[in-house]
Short mmCIF file of C-alpha atoms and ligand atoms in Angstrom, two decimals:
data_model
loop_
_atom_site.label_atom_id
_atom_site.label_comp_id
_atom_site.label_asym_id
_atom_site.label_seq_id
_atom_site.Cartn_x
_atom_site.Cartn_y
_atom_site.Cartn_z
CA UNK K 143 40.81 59.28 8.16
CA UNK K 144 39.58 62.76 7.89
CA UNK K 145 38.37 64.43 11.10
CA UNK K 146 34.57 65.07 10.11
CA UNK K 147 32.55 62.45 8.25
CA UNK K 148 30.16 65.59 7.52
CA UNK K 149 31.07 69.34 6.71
CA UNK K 150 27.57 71.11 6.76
CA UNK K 151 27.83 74.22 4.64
CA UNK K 152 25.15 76.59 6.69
CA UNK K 153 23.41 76.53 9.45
CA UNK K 154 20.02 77.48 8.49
CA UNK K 155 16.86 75.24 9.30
CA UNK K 156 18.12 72.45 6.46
CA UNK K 157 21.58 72.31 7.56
CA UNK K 158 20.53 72.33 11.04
CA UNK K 159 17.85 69.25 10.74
CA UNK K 160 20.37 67.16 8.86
CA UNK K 161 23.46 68.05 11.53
CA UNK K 162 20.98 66.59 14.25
CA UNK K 163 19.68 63.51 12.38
CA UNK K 164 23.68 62.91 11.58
CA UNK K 165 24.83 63.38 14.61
CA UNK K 166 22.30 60.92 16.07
CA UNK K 167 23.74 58.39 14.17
CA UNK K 168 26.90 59.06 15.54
CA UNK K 169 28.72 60.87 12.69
CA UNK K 170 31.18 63.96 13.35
CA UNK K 171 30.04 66.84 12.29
CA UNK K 172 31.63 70.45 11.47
CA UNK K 173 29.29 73.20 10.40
CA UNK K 174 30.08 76.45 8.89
CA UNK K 175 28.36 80.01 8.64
CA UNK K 176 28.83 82.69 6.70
CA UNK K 177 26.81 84.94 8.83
CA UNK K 178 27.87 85.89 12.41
CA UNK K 179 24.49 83.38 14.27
CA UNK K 180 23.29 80.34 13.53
CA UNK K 181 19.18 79.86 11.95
CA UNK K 182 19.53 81.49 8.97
CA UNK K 183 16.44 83.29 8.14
CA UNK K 184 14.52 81.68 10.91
CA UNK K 185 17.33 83.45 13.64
CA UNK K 186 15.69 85.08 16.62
CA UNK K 187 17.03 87.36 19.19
CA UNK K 188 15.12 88.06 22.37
CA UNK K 189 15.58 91.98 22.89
CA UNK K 190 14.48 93.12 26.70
CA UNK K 191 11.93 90.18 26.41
CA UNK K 192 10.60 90.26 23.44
CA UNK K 193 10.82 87.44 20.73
CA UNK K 194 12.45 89.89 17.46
CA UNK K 195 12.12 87.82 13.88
CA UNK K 196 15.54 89.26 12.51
CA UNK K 197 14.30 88.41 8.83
CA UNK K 198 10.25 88.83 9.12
CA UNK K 199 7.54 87.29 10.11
CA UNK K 200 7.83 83.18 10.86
CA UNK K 201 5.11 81.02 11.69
CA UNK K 202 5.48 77.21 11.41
CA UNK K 203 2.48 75.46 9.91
CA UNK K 204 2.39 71.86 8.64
CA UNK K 205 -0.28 69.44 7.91
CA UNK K 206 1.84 66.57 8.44
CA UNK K 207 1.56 65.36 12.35
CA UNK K 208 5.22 63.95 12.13
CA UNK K 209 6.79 67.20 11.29
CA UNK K 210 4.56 69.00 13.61
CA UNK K 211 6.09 66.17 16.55
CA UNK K 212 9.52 66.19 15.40
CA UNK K 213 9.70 69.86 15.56
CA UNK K 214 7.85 69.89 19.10
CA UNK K 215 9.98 66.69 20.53
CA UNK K 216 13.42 69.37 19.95
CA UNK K 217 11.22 72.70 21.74
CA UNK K 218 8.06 73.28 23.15
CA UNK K 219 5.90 75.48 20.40
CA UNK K 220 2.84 77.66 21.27
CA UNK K 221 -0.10 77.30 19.12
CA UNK K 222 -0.66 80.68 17.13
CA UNK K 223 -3.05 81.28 14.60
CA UNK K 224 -1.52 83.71 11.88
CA UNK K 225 -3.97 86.66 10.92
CA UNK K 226 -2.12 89.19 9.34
CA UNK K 227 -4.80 92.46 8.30
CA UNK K 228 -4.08 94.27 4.75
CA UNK K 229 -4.03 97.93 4.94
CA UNK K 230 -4.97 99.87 1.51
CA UNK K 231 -5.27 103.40 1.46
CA UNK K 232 -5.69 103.67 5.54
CA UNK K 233 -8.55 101.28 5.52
CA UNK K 234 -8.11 97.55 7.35
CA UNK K 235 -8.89 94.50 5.14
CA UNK K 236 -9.29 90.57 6.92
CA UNK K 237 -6.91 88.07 4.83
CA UNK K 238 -7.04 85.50 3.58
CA UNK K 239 -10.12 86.88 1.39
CA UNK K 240 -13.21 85.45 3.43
CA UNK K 241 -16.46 86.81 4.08
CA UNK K 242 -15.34 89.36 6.54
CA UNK K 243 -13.28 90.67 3.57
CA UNK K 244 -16.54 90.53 1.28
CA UNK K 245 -18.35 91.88 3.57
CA UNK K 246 -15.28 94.98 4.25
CA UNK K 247 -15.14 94.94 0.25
CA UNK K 248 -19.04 95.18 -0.79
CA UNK K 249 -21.29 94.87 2.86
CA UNK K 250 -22.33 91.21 1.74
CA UNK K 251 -23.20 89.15 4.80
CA UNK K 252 -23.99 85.62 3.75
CA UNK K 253 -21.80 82.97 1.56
CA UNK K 254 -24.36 83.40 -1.00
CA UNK K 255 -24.71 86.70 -1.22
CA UNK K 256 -20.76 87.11 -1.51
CA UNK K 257 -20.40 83.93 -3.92
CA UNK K 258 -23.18 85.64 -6.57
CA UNK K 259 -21.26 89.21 -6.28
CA UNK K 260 -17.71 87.22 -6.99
CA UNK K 261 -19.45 85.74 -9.87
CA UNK K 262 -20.53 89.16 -11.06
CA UNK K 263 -17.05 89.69 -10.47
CA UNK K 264 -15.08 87.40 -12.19
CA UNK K 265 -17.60 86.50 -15.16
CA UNK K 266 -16.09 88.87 -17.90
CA UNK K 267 -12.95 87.05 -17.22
CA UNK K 268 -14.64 82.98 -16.77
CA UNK K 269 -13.00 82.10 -20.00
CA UNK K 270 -9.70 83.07 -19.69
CA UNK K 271 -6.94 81.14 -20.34
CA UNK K 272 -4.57 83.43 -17.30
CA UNK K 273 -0.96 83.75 -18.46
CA UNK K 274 0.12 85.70 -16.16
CA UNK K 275 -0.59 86.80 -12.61
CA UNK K 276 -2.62 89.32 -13.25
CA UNK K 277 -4.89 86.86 -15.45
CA UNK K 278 -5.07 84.26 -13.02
CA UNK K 279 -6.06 86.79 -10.29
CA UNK K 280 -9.18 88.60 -11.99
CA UNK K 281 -9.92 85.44 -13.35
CA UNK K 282 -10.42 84.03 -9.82
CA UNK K 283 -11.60 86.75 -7.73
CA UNK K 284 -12.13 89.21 -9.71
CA UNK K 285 -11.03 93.82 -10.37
CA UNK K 286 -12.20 94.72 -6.91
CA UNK K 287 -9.70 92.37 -5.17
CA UNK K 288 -7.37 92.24 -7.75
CA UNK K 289 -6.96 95.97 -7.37
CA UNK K 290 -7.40 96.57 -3.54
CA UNK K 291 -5.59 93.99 -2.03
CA UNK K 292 -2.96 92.16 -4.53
CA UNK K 293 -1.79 93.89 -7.34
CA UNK K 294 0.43 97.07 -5.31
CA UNK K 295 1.69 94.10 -3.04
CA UNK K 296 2.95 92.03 -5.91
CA UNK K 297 4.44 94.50 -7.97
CA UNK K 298 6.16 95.35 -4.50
CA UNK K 299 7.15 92.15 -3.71
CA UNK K 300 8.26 91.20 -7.11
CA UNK K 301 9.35 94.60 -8.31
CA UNK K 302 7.70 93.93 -11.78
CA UNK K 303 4.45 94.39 -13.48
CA UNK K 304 1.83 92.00 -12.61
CA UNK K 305 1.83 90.84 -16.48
CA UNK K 306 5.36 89.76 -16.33
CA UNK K 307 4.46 87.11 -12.92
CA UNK K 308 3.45 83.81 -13.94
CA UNK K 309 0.19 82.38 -12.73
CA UNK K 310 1.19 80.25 -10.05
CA UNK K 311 2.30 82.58 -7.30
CA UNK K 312 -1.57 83.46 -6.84
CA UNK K 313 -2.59 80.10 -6.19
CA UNK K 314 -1.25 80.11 -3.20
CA UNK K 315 -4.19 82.78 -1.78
CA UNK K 316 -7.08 80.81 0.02
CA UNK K 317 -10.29 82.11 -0.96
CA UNK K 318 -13.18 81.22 2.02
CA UNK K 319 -16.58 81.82 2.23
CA UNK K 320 -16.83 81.39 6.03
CA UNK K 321 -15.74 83.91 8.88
CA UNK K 322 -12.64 82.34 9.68
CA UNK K 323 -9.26 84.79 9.21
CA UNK K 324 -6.67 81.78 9.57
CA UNK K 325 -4.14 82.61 6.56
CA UNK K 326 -2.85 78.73 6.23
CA UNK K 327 -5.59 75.91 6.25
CA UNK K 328 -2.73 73.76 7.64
CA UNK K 329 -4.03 71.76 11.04
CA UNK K 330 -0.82 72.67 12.83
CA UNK K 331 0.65 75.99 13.68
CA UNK K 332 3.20 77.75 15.98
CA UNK K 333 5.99 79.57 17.04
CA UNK K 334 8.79 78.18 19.39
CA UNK K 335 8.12 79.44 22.94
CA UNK K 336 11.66 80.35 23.53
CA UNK K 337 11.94 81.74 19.95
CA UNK K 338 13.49 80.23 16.45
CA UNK K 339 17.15 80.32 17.55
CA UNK K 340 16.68 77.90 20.78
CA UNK K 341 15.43 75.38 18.06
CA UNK K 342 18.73 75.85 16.05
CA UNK K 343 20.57 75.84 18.73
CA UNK K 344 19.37 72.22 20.26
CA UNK K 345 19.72 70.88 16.29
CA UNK K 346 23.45 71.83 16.49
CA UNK K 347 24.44 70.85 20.35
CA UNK K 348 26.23 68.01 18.60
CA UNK K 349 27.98 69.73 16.21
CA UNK K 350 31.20 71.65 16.13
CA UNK K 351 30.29 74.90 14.11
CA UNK K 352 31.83 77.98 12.87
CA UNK K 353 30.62 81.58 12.44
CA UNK K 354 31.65 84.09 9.95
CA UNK K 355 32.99 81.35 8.22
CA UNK K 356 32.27 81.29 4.22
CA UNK K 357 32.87 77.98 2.88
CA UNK K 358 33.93 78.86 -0.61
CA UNK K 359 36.81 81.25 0.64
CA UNK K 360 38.91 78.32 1.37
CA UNK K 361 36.79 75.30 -0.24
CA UNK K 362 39.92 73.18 -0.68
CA UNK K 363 40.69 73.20 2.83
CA UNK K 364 37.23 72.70 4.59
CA UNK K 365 36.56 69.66 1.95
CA UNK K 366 40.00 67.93 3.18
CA UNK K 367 38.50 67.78 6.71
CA UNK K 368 35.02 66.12 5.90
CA UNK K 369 33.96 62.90 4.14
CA UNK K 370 31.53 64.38 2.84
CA UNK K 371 29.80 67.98 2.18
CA UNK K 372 26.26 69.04 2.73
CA UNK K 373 25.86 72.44 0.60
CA UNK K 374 22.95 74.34 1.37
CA UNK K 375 24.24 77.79 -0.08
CA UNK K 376 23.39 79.49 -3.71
CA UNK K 377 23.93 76.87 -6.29
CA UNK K 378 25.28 79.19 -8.47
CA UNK K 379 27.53 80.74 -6.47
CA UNK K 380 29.17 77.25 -5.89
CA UNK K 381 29.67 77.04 -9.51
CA UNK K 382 31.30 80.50 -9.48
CA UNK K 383 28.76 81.27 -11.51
CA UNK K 384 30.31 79.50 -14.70
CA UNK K 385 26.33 78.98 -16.18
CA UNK K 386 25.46 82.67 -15.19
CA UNK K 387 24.01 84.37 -12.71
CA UNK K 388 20.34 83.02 -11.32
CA UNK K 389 17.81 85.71 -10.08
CA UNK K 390 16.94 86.83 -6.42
CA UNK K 391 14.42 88.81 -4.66
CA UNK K 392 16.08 90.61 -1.78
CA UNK K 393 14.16 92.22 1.26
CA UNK K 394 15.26 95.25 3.79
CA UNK K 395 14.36 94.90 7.28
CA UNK K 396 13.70 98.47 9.07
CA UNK K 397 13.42 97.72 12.48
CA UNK K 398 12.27 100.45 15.13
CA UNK K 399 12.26 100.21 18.90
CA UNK K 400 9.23 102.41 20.48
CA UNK K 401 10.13 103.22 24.02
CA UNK K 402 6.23 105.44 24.19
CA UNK K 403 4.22 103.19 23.18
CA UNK K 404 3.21 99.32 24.65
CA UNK K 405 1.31 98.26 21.61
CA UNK K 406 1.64 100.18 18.24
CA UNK K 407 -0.54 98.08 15.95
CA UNK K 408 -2.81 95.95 18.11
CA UNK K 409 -1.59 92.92 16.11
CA UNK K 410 1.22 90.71 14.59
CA UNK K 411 1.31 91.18 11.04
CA UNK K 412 -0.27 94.20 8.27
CA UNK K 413 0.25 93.68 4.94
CA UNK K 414 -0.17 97.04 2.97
CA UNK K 415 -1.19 96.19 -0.31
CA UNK K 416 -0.99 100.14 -1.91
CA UNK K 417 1.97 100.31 -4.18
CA UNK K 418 2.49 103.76 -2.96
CA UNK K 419 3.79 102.69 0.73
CA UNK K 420 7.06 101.51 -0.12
CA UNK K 421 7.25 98.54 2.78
CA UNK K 422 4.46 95.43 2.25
CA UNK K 423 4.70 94.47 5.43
CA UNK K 424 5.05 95.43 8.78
CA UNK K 425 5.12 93.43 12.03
CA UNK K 426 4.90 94.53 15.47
CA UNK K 427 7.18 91.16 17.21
CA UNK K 428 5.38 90.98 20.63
CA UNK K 429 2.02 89.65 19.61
CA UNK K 430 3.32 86.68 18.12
CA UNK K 431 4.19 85.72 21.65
CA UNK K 432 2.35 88.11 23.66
CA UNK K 433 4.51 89.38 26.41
CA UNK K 434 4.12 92.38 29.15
CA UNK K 435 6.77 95.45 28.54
CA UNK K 436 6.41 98.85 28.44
CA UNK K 437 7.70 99.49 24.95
CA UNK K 438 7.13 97.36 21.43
CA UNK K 439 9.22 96.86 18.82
CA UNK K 440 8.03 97.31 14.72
CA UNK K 441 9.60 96.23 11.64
CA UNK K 442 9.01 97.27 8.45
CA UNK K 443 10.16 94.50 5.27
CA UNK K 444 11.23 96.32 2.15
CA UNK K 445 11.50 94.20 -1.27
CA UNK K 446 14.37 95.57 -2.73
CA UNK K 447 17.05 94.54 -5.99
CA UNK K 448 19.22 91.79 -5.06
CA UNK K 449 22.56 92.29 -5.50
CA UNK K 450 25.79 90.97 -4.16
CA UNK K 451 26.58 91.15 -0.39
CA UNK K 452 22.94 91.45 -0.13
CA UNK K 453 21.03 88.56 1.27
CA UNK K 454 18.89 86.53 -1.62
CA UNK K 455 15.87 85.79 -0.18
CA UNK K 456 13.40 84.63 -2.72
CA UNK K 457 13.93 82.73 -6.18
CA UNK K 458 12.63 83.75 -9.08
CA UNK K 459 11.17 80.87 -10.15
CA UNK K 460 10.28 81.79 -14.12
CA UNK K 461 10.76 79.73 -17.32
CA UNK K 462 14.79 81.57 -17.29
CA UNK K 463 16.05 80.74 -14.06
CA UNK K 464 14.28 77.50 -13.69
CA UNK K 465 15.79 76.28 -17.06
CA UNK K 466 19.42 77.47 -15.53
CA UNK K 467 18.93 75.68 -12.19
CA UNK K 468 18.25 72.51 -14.01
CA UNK K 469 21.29 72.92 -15.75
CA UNK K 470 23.35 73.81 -12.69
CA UNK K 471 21.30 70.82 -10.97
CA UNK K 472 23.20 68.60 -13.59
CA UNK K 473 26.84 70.03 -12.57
CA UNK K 474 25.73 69.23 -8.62
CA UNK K 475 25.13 65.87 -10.17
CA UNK K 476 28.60 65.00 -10.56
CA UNK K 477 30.00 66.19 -7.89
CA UNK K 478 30.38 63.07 -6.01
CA UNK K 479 31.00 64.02 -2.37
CA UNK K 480 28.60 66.76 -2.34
CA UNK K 481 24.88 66.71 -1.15
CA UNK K 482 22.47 69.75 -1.80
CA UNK K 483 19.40 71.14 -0.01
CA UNK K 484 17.56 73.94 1.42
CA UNK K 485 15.85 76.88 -0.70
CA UNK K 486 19.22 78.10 -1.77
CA UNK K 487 20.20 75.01 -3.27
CA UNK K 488 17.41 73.81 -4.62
CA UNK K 489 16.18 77.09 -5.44
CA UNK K 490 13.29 76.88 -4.28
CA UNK K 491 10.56 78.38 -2.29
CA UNK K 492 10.23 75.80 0.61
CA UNK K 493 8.16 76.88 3.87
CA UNK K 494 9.76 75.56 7.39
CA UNK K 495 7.77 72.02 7.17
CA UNK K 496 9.03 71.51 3.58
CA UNK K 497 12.91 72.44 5.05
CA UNK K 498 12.49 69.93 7.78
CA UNK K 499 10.66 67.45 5.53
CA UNK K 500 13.86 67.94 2.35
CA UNK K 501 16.68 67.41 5.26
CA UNK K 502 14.69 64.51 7.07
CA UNK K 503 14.37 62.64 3.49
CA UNK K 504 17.75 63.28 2.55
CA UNK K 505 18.91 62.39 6.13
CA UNK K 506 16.75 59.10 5.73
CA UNK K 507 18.29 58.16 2.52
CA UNK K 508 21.33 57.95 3.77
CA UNK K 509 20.64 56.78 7.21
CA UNK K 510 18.21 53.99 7.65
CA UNK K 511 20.30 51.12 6.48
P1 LIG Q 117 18.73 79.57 4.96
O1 LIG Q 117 17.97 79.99 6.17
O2 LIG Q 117 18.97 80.61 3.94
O3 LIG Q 117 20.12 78.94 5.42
C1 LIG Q 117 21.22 78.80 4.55
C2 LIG Q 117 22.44 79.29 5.30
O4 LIG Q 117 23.61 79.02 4.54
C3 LIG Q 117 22.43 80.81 5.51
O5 LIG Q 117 22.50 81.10 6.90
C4 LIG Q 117 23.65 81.30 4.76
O6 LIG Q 117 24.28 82.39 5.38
C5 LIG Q 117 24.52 80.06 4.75
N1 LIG Q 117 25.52 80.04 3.66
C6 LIG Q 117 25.28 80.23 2.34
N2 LIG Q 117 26.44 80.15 1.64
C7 LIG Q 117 27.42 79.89 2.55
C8 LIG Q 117 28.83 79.72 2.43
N3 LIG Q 117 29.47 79.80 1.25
N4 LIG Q 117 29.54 79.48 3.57
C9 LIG Q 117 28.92 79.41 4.79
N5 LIG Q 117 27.59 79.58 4.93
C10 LIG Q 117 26.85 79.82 3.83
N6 LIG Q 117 8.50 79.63 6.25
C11 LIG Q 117 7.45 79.21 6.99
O7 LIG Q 117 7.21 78.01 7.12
N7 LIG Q 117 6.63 80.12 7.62
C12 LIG Q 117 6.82 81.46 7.53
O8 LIG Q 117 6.06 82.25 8.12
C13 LIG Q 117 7.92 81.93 6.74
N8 LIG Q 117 8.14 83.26 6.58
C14 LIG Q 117 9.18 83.67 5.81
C15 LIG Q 117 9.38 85.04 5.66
C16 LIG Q 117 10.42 85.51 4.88
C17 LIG Q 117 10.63 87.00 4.73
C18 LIG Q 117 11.29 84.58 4.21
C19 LIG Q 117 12.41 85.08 3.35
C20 LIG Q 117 11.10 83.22 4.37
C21 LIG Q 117 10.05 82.74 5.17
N9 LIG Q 117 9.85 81.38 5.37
C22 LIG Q 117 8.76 80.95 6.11
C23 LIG Q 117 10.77 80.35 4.78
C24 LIG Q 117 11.92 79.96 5.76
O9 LIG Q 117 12.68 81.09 6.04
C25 LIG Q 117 12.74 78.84 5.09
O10 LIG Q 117 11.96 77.68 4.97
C26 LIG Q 117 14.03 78.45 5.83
O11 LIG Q 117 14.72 79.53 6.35
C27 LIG Q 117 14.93 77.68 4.87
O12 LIG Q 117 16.10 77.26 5.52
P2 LIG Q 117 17.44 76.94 4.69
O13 LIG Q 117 18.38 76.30 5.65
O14 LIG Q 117 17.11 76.25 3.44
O15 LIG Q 117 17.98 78.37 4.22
N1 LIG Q 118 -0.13 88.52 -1.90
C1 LIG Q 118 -0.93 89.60 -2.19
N2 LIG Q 118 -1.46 90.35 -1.17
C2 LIG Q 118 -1.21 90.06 0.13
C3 LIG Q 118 -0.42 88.94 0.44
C4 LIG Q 118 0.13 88.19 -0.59
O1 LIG Q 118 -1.16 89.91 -3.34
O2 LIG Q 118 -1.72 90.78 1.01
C5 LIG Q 118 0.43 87.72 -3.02
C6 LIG Q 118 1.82 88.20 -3.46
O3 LIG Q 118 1.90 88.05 -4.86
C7 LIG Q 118 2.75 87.24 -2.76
C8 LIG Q 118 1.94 85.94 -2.83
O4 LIG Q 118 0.58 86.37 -2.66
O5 LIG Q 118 3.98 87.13 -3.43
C9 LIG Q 118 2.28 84.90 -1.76
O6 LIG Q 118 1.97 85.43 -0.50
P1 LIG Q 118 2.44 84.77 0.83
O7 LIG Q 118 1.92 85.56 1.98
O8 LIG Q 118 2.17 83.31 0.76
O9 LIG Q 118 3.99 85.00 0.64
P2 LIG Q 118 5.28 85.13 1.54
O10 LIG Q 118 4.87 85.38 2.94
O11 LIG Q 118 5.94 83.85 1.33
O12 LIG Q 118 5.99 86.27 0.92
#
């Protein structure tokens, strides 16, 4: 009998959920990180006091009431209402684009009055078919948006031109006619009151785990001490890459501790959408859990190449790397003792609730007899 009946490669939010939901079912498990702390991109380190999101801004939202009591039943989370400003050429924009965007953008004041000047706005475009971001934006809201507060931030974030994006990525922008600056329309939303890594950390008391650990190093080995293996790495790099390489979006996190100042920016998040300020976003960690210090501390988020030893953040998700993943998806296939999840392994863009809701499913499949 081998000593684990689960070896959980990673022990970011998936690996984590699915550790906890096998250990409660009485199963041995042995987790292993690459990195030197547990959470993944959702790690948190308090620094004097202050809550510091190592790898930007996270705020869980969910419309699903389980998820939001599942998550709450492991640590108490603080309702907080994201509201991030955009910041183009010095001047401060509300976001999602609502009316006190219109009314920043053009002085309209009512929802019709900003409804008739977004027609005026988007009519030379009404019959487009959009095949490609940059389509798909004017066509829904229009030049003066497009221009001011979206296309420098995507050609940032994607390090391409807006023509060479497919459509979907802007569906994801709200557009509201009311006064209401809430970026998700989700009903729940918060941040974990004693940050991101407590709720890691309570996933995992069950586990045995392993930093600095990479799995594929010494695969043979770690597999001979598990039943079975949950992989929640690159795909790809399982694979060794025998299909080619798939396609990341990497991010640099500049972070700055200001020792003059007790509140630099006045809020949590400011998008600059100008493609001339090299960062898109930066965050200022204390107001997303407002705390009482004498200094703050800022971080600026970089897109940047990925490359390797650099951490992949975002798939690409176009017709290419989709088509590969599908064809990678077929090797996982056959590999018998090996389960897959996370945004890695599915490649994937999956929010917090969508991690918790992939491992819970895949948990439950196996699980509820
Ligand atoms: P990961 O966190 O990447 O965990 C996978 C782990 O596996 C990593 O720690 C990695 O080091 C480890 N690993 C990989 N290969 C190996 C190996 N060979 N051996 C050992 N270990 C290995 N979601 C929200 O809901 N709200 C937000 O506000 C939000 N903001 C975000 C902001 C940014 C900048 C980014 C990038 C993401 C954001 N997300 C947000 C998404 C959120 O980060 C993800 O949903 C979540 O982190 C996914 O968890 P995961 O376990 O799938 O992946
Ligand atoms: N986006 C934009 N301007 C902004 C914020 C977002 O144009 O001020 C676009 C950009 O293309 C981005 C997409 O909307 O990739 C999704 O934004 P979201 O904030 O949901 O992305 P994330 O926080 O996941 O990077």
């Amino acid at each position: 009998m081998k000593k684990y009946d689960f070896l959980v490669v990673g022990a970011g939010l998936f690996g984590a959920v699915f550790a906890y939901e096998a250990a409660k079912q009485g199963k041995r498990v042995l987790v292993l990180e690459r990195r030197s702390h547990l959470g993944g991109n959702i790690y948190s380190e308090a620094v004097d006091g202050v809550q510091v999101h190592r790898y930007g801004a996270h705020i869980f939202h969910t419309d699903d009431r389980r998820l939001w009591d599942y998550v709450n039943a492991i640590v108490p989370f603080r309702p907080y209402v994201n509201s991030p400003l955009a910041n183009y050429g010095g001047k401060l924009y509300n976001l999602p684009f609502n009316m006190h965007t219109f009314y920043q953008l053009w002085g309209t004041v009512t929802p019709q009055e900003a409804r008739e000047r977004l027609q005026k706005e988007c009519a030379p475009y009404a019959s487009l078919e959009p095949q490609n971001l940059e389509e798909q934006a004017l066509k829904l809201v229009g030049p003066t948006i497009y221009e001011t507060l979206i296309k420098g931030y995507t050609e940032k974030q994607w390090g391409c031109d807006a023509k060479d994006l497919p459509a979907f990525i802007i569906k994801r922008l709200p557009l509201r006619f009311t006064y209401n600056n809430n970026y998700f329309n989700d009903r729940y939303q918060g941040i974990p009151e004693e940050g991101y890594t407590a709720l890691v950390e309570k996933l995992l008391a069950q586990a045995d785990v392993r930093l600095d650990v990479d799995y594929l190093a010494d695969k043979a080995r770690w597999d001979a001490s598990a039943e079975h293996v949950l992989f929640t790495g690159r795909i790809d790099e399982y694979f060794n890459f025998s299909l080619g390489h798939l396609d990341y979006r990497s991010l640099r996190f500049e972070t700055e501790r200001m020792d003059d100042t007790a509140d630099y920016q006045g809020t949590a998040v400011i998008n600059f959408t100008e493609r001339e300020v090299p960062y898109t976003r930066r965050i200022e960690h204390k107001h997303f859990m407002p705390v009482d210090t004498p200094f703050t501390i800022v971080t600026r988020e970089y897109p940047e190449v990925f490359a390797e030893g650099k951490e992949p953040y975002y798939p690409v998700n176009n017709a290419r790397n989709n088509a590969l993943y599908q064809a990678y998806a077929t090797l996982a296939a056959a590999e018998k003792h090996v389960l897959w999840g996370g945004r890695l392994a599915q490649y994937a863009y999956l929010d917090m609730d969508d991690t918790v809701c992939e491992a819970l499913k895949l948990a439950n499949r196996l699980f509820a007899w």
